[in-house]
Coordinates of C-alpha atoms (C1' of nucleotides) in Angstrom, one line a residue:
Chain P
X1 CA -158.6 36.6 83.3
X2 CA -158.2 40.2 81.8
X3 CA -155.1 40.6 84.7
X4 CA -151.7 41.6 85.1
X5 CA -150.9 39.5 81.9
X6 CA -147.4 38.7 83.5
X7 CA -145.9 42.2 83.7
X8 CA -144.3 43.4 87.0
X9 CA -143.8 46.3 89.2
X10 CA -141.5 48.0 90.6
X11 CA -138.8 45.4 88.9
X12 CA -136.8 48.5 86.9
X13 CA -138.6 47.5 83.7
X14 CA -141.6 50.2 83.3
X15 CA -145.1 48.8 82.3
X16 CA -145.1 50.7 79.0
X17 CA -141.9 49.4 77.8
X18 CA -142.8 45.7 79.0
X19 CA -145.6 46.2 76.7
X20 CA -143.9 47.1 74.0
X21 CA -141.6 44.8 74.2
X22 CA -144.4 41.7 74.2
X23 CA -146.5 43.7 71.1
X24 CA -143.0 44.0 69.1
X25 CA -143.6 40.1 69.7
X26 CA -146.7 40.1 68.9
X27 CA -146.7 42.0 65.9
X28 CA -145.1 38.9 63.8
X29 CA -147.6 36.5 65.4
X30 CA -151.3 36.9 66.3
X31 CA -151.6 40.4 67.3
X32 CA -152.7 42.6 64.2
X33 CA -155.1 41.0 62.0
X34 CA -154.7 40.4 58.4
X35 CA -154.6 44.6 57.2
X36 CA -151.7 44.3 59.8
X37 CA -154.6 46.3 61.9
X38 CA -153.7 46.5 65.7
X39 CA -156.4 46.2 68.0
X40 CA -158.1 48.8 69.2
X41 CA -156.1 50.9 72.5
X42 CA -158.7 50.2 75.1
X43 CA -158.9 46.4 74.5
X44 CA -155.2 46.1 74.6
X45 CA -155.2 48.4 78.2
X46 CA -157.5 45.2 79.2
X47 CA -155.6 42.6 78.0
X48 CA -153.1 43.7 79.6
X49 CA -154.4 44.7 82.5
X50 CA -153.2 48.4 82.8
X51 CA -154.7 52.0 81.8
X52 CA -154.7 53.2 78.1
X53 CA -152.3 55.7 78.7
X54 CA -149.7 53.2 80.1
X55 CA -150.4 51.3 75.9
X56 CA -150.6 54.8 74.8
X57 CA -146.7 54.6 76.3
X58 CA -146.1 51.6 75.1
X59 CA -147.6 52.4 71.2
X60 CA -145.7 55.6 71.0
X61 CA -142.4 53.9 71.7
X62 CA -142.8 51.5 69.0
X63 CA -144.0 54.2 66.6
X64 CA -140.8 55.7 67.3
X65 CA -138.9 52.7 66.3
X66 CA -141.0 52.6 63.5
X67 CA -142.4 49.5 64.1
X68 CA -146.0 50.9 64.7
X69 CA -147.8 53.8 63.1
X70 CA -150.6 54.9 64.7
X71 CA -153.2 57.2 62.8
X72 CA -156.2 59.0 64.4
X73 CA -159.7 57.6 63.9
X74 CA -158.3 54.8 61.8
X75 CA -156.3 52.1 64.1
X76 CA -152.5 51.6 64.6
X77 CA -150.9 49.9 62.2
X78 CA -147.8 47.8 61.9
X79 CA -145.1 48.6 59.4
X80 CA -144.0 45.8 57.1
X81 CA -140.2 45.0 58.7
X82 CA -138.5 41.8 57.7
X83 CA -135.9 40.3 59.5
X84 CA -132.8 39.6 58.1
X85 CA -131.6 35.9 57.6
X86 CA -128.0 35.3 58.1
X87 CA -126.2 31.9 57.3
X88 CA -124.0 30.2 59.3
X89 CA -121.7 27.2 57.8
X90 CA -119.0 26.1 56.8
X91 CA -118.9 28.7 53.8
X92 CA -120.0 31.2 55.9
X93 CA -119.3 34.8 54.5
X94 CA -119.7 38.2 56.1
X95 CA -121.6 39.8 53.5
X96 CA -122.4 37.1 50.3
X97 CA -124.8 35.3 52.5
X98 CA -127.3 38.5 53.0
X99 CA -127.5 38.8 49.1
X100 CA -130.7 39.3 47.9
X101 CA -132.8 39.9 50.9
X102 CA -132.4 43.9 51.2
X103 CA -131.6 46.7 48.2
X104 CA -129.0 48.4 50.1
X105 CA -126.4 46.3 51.9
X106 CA -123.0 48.1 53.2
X107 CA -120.3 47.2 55.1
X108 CA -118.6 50.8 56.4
X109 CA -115.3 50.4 58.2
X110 CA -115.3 52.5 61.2
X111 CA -112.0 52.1 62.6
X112 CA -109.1 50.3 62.4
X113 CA -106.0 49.8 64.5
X114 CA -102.8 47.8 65.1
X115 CA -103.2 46.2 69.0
X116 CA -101.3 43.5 70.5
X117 CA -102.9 40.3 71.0
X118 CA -105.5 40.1 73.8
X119 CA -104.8 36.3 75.9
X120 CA -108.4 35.7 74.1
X121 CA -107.3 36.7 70.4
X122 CA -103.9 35.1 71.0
X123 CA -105.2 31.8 71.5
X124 CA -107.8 31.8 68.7
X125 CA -105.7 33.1 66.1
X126 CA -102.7 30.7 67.7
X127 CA -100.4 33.7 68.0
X128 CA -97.8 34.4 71.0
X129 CA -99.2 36.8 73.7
X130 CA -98.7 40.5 72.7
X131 CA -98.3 39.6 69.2
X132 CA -99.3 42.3 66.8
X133 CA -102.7 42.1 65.5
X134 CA -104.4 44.3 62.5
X135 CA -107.9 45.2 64.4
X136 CA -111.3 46.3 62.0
X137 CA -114.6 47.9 63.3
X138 CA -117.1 47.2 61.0
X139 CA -120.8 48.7 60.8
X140 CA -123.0 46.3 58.5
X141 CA -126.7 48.2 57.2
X142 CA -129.1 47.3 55.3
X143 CA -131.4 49.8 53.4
X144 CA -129.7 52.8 55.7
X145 CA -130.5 50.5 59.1
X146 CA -127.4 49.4 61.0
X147 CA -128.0 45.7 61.6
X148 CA -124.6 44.4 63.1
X149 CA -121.3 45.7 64.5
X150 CA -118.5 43.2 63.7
X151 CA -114.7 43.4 65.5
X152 CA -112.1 41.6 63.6
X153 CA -108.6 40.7 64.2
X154 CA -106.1 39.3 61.6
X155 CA -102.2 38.6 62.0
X156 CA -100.4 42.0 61.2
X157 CA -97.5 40.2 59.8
X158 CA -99.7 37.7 57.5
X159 CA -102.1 40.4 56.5
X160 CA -100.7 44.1 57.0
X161 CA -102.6 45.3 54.2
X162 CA -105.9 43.9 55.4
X163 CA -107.9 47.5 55.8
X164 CA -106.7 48.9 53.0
X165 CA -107.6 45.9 50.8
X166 CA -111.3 45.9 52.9
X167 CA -111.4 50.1 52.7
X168 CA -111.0 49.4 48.6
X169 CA -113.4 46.4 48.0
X170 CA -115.7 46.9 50.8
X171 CA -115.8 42.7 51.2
X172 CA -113.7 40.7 53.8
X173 CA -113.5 37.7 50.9
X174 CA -112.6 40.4 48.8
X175 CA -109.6 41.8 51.2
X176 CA -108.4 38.0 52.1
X177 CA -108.3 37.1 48.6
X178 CA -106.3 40.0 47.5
X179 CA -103.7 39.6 50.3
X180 CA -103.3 35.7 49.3
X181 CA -106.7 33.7 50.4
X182 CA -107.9 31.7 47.8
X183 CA -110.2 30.4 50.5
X184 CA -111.0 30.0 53.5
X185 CA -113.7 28.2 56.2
X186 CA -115.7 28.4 59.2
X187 CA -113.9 26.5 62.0
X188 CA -116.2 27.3 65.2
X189 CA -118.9 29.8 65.9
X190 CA -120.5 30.6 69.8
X191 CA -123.8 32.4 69.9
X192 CA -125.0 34.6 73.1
X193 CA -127.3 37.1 73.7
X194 CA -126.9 40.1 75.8
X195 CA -128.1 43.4 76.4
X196 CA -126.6 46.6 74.1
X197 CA -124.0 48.1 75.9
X198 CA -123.1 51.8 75.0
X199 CA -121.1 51.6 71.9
X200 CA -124.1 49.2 70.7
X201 CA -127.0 51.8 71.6
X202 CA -124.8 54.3 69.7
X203 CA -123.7 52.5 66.8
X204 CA -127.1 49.7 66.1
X205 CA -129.1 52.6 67.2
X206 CA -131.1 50.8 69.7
X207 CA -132.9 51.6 73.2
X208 CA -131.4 50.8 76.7
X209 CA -132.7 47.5 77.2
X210 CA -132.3 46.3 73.5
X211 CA -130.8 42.9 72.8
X212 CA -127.7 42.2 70.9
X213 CA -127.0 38.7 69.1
X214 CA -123.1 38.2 69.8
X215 CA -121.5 35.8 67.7
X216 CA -117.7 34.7 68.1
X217 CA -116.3 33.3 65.2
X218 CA -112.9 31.6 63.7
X219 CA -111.9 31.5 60.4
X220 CA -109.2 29.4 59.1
X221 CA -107.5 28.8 55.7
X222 CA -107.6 25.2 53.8
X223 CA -104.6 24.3 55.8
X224 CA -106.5 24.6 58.8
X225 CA -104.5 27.9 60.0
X226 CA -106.4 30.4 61.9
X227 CA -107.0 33.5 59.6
X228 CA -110.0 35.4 61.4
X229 CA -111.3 36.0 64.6
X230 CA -114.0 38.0 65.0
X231 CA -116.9 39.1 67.8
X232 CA -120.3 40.1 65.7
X233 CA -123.2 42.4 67.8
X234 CA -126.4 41.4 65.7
X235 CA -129.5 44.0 66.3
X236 CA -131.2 41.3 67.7
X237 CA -134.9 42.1 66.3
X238 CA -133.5 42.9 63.3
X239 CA -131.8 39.4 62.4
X240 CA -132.3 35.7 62.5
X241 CA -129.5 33.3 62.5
X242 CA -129.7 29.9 60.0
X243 CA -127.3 27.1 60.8
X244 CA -126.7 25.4 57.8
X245 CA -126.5 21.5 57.8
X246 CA -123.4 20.3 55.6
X247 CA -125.7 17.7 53.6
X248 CA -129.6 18.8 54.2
X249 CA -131.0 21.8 52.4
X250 CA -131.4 23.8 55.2
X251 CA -135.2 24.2 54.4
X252 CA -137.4 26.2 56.7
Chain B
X1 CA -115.1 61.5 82.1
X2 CA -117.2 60.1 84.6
X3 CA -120.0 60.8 82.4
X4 CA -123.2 59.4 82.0
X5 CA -121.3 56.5 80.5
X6 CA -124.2 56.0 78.4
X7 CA -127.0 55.5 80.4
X8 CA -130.2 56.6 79.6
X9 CA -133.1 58.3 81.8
X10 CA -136.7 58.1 81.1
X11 CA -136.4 55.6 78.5
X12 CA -138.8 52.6 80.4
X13 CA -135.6 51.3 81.9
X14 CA -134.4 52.6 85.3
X15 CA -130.9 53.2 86.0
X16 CA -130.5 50.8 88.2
X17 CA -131.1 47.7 85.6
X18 CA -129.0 49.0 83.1
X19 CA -126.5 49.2 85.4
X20 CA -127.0 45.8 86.5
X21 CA -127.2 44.7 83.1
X22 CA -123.3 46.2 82.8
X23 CA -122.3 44.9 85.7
X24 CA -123.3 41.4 85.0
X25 CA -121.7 41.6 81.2
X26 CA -118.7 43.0 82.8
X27 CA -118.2 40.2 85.9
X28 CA -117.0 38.1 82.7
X29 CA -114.7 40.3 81.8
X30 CA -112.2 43.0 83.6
X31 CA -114.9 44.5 86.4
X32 CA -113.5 42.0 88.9
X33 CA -109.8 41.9 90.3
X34 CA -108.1 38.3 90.4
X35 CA -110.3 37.6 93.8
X36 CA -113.2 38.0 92.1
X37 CA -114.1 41.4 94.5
X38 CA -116.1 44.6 92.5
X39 CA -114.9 47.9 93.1
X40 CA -116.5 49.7 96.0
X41 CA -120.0 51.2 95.5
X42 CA -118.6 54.4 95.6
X43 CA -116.2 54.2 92.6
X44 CA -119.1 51.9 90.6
X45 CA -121.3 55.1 91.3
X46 CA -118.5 57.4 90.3
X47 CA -117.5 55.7 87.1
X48 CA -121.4 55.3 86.3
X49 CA -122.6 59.0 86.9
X50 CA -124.8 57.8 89.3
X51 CA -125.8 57.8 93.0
X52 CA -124.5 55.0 95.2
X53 CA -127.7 54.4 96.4
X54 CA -128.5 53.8 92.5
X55 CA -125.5 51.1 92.3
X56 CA -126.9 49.6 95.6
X57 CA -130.2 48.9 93.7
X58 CA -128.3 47.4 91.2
X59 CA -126.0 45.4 92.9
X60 CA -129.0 43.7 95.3
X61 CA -130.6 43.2 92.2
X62 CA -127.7 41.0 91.1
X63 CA -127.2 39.5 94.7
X64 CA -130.8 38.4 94.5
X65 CA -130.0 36.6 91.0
X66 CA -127.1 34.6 92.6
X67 CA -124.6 36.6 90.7
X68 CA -122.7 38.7 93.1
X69 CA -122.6 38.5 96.9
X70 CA -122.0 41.6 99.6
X71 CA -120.6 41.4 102.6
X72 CA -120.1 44.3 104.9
X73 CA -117.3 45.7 105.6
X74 CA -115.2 43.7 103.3
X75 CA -116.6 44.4 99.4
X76 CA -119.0 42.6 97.2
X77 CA -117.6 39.0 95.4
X78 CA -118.9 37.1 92.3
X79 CA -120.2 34.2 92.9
X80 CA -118.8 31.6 90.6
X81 CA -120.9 30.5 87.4
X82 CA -120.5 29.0 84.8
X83 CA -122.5 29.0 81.5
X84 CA -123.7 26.2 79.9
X85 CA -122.7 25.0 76.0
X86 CA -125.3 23.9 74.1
X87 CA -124.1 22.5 70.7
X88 CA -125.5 22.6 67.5
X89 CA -124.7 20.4 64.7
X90 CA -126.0 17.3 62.5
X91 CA -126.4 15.0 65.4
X92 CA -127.7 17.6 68.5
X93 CA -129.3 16.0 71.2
X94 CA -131.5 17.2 73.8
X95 CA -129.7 16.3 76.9
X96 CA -126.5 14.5 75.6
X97 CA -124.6 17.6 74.9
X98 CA -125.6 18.9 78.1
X99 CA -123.8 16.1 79.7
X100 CA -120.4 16.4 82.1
X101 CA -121.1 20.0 82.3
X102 CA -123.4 20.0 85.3
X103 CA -123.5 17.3 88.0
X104 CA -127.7 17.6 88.0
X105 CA -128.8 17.8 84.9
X106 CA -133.0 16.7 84.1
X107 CA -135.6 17.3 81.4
X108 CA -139.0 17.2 83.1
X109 CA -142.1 17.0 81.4
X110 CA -144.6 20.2 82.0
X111 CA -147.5 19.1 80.3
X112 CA -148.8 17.4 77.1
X113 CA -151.7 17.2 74.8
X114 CA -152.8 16.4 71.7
X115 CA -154.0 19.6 68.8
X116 CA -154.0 20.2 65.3
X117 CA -151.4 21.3 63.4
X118 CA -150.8 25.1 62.8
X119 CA -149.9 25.9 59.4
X120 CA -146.4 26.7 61.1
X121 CA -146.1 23.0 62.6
X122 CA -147.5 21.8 59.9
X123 CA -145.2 22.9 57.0
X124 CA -142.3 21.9 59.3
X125 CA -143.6 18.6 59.8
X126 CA -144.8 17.9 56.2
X127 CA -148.0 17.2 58.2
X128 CA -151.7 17.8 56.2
X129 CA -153.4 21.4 57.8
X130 CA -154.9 20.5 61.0
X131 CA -153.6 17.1 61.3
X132 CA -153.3 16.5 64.6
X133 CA -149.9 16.2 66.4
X134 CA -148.5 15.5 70.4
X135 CA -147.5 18.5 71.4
X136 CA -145.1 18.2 75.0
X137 CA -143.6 21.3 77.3
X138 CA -140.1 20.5 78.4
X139 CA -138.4 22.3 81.2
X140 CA -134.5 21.5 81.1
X141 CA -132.9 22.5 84.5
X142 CA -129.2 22.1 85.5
X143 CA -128.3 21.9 89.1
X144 CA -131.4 22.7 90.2
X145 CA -131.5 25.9 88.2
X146 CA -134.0 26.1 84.8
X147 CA -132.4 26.8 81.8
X148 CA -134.6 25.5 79.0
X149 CA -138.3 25.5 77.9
X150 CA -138.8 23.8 74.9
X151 CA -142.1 23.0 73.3
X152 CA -141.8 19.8 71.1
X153 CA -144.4 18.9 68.1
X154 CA -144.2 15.5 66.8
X155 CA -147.2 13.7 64.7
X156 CA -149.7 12.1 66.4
X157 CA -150.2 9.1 63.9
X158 CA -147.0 8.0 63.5
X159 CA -145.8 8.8 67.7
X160 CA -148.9 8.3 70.0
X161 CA -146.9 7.3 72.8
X162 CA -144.2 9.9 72.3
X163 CA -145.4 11.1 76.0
X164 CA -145.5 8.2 78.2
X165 CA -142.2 7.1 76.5
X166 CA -140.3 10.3 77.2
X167 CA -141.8 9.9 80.9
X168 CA -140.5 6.8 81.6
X169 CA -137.0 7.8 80.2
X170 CA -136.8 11.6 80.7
X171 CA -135.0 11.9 76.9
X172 CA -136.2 12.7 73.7
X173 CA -133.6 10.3 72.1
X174 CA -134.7 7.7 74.0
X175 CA -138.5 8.1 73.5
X176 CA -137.7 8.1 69.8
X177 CA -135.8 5.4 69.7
X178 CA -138.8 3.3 71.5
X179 CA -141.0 4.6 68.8
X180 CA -138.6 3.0 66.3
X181 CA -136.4 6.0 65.3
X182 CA -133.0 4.1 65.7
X183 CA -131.2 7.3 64.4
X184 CA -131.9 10.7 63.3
X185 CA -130.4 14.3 62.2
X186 CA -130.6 18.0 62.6
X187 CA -131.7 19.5 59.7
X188 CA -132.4 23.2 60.4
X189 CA -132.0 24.9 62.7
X190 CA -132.8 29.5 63.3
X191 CA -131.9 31.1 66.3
X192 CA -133.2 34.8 67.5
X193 CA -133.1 36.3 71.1
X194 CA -135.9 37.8 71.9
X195 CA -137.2 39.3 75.3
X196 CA -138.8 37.0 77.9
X197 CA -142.6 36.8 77.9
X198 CA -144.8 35.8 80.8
X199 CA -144.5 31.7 80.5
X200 CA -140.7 32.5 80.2
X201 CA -140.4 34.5 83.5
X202 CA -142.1 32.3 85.4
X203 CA -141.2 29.1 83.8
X204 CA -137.2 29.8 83.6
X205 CA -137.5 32.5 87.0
X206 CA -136.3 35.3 84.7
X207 CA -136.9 38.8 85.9
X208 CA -138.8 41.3 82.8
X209 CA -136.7 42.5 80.6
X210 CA -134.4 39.6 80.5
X211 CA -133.3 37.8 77.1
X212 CA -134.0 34.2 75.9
X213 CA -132.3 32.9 73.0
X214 CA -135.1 31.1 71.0
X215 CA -134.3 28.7 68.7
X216 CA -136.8 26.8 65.8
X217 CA -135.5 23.2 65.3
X218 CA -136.5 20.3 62.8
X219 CA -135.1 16.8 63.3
X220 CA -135.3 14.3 60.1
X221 CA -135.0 10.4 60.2
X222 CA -132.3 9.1 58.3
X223 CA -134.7 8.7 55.1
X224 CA -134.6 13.3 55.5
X225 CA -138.5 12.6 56.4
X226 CA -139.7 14.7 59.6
X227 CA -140.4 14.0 62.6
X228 CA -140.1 16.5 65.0
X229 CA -140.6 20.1 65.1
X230 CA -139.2 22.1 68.0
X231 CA -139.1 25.8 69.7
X232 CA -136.6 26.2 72.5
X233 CA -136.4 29.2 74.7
X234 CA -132.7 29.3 76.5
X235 CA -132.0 31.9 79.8
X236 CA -129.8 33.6 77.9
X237 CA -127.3 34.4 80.6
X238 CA -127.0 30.6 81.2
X239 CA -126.3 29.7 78.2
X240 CA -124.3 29.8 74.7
X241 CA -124.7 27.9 71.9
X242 CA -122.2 25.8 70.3
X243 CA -122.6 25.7 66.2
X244 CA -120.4 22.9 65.4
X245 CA -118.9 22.0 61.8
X246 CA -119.2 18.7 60.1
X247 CA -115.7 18.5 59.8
X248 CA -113.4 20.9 62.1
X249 CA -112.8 19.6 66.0
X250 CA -115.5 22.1 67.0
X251 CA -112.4 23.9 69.1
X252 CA -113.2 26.1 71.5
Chain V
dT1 C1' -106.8 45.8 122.6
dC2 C1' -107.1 50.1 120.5
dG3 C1' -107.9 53.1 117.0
dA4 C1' -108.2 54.5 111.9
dA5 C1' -109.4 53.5 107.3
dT6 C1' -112.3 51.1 104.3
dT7 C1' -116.6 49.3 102.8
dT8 C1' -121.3 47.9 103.1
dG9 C1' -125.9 48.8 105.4
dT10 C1' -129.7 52.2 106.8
dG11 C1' -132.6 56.4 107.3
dC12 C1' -134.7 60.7 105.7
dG13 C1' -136.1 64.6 102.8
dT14 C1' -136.9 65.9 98.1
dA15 C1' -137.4 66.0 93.0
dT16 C1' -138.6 63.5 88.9
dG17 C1' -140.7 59.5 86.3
dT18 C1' -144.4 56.2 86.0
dA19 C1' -149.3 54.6 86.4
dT20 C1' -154.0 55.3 87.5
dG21 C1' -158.8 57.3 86.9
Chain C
dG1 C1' -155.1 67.6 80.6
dC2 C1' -155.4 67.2 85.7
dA3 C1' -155.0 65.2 90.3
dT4 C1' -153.2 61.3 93.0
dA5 C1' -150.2 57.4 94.4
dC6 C1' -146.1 54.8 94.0
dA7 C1' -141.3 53.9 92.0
dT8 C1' -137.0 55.9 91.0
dA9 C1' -132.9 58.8 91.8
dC10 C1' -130.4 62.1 94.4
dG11 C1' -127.7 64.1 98.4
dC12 C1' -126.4 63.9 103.0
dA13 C1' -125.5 61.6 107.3
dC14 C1' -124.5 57.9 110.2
dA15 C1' -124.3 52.9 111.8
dA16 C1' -122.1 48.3 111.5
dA17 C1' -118.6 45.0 110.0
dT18 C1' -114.0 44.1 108.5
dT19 C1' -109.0 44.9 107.9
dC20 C1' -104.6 46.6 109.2
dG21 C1' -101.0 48.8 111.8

DNA sequence: TCGAATTTGTGCGTATGTATG
DNA sequence: GCATACATACGCACAAATTCG
């Protein structure tokens, strides 16, 4: 039974980075024992089915990421890496809701731009075609690692002063509140997943082939009046969405 | 400027599946003209720094998939498809919220047996270490085409017939409700996206390197007491997920 | 019906990346 | 590290199907 394991030729995926891409799974289940201890190179090459220098590939990529180190004579061992929980609800907020689960949480604006309204932006935000919208890029990182890569658009004649406020507080709650949002709520959120195109290979610093969470979201005002709209590229291996129940105590 | 456009050589992916990977993000978006025809292969190769013969690869690659279709002489088309919305909220059914958006849509029972409770399924499930539980594979398909795997763990005490109901009725919510659960409610729900693994390729017919959105999901009876603990595993590409609010119309 | 332009389909030789032992 | 086999990517050339004047 020691055969291919499920990993294919020739289908533009290499062996080594299929393999690293099921031990990146593995590591969080039953991979590495309890010292977080990988097994040894030649019993993964069987397991898999291949030739040690194919897991030798495969090992070195992932000590790269930093998911792995490997040390001669004593075993490969995995890193401690926790994955980010982020809370979807009603109440959602951009940054409050990571509170507490990493030292060194930013949000860095990379850009930001007057555009007219895409047909897509128009409608969600309930705004005439071509209307004027204020447009944010924002890099979110915890503990120096870039974790998502949000794109917001707001009204430019309701908030005109909406980077500013964000460049000064470094908080979208923050920003809304200071240009007249008491508060505001979670009207409808989509989740994909795709693969990291090349702004997200640059920005998330991940590997061709690396997944990206993408999360479009509305926010509206207590009247109901669209505020927000905004596309989120998570790192997926990096992040775990919660949906929150209104009522339940959205236990895990 | 017709760059590398940020492709990567000799990173485990080839060339030619990134390139379908852009290609297949971008047939959503502006790739296309209003007919729904690509560019020629030789501009594709142009604006992607790459051979035509590379793009070729690519677009067979996507051909084979169902996504695009050539035709000599007169330009490769996209093939219509649609994606599937899956929503999320307080009262999520398996198959319900599936319904109207396919004309063939079927939950089919893989396999099912009985096995004690890991501490994961057990925690979930409020369930004693080792307890035993039912534990049914699920494929979803939708026109013929897979798009769900789900693995379902319910306790084995209190559901013995879980199976043979879900058999005869080919729903969750109707097995349940023959088990004496007239109602019940979502009340967690994570979702991560992960790459597929070998029961996933072969299962959902996804090629390596493809994405599945993976979602952990406990249902409560109406007294908040649990009794079922799920993982689904979505084809990403056919799929988003809807997270509805209790009180918002869910708009789109 | 005839060409000419456009676009996909095919073959071959060669260099580099991947995988084995 | 080395030798071998296959997959990937390139460059060039040409064939086959469609469209249009």
């Amino acid at each position: 039974m020691a055969g291919s394991a499920g990993l294919q030729r020739g289908a533009g995926v290499s062996l080594w980075r299929q393999i690293a891409d099921r031990i990146r799974l593995g590591v969080a289940a039953d991979l590495a024992d309890q010292n977080g201890r990988l097994p040894p190179e030649t019993e993964l090459a069987e397991r898999f089915g291949v030739n040690r220098h194919t897991v030798r590939a495969a090992i070195s990529a992932l000590a790269h990421e930093g998911v792995l180190q490997a040390a001669q004579g004593r075993g490969t061992y995995v890193r401690r890496q926790r994955r980010l929980v982020y809370p979807i609800g009603e109440k959602t907020r951009f940054s409050a809701g990571l509170e507490g689960q990493s030292h060194d949480l930013r949000s860095e604006l990379l850009s930001h731009r007057r555009e007219a309204a895409s047909p897509e932006v128009a409608e969600a935000l309930g705004l005439r075609p071509d209307e004027e919208t204020v447009r944010l890029e924002v890099l979110g990182s915890a503990d120096g690692t870039p974790v998502s890569r949000a794109t917001l658009w707001f009204s430019s004649s309701r908030f005109p002063d909406i980077a500013d406020h964000f460049v000064r507080t470094g908080s979208i709650t923050e920003a809304l509140t200071r240009s007249g949002i008491a508060d505001y709520s979670r009207a409808s959120t989509t989740v994909e997943a795709r693969h990291a195109d090349e702004a997200d290979t640059g920005e998330l610093r991940l590997s061709p082939g690396a997944i990206v969470l993408f999360m479009r979201a509305l926010n509206v005002d207590p009247d109901g009046a669209p505020i927000q709209y905004s596309l989120t590229r998570f790192a997926a291996d990096r992040m775990t969405l919660l949906i929150q129940s209104p009522r339940q105590p959205g236990g895990g």
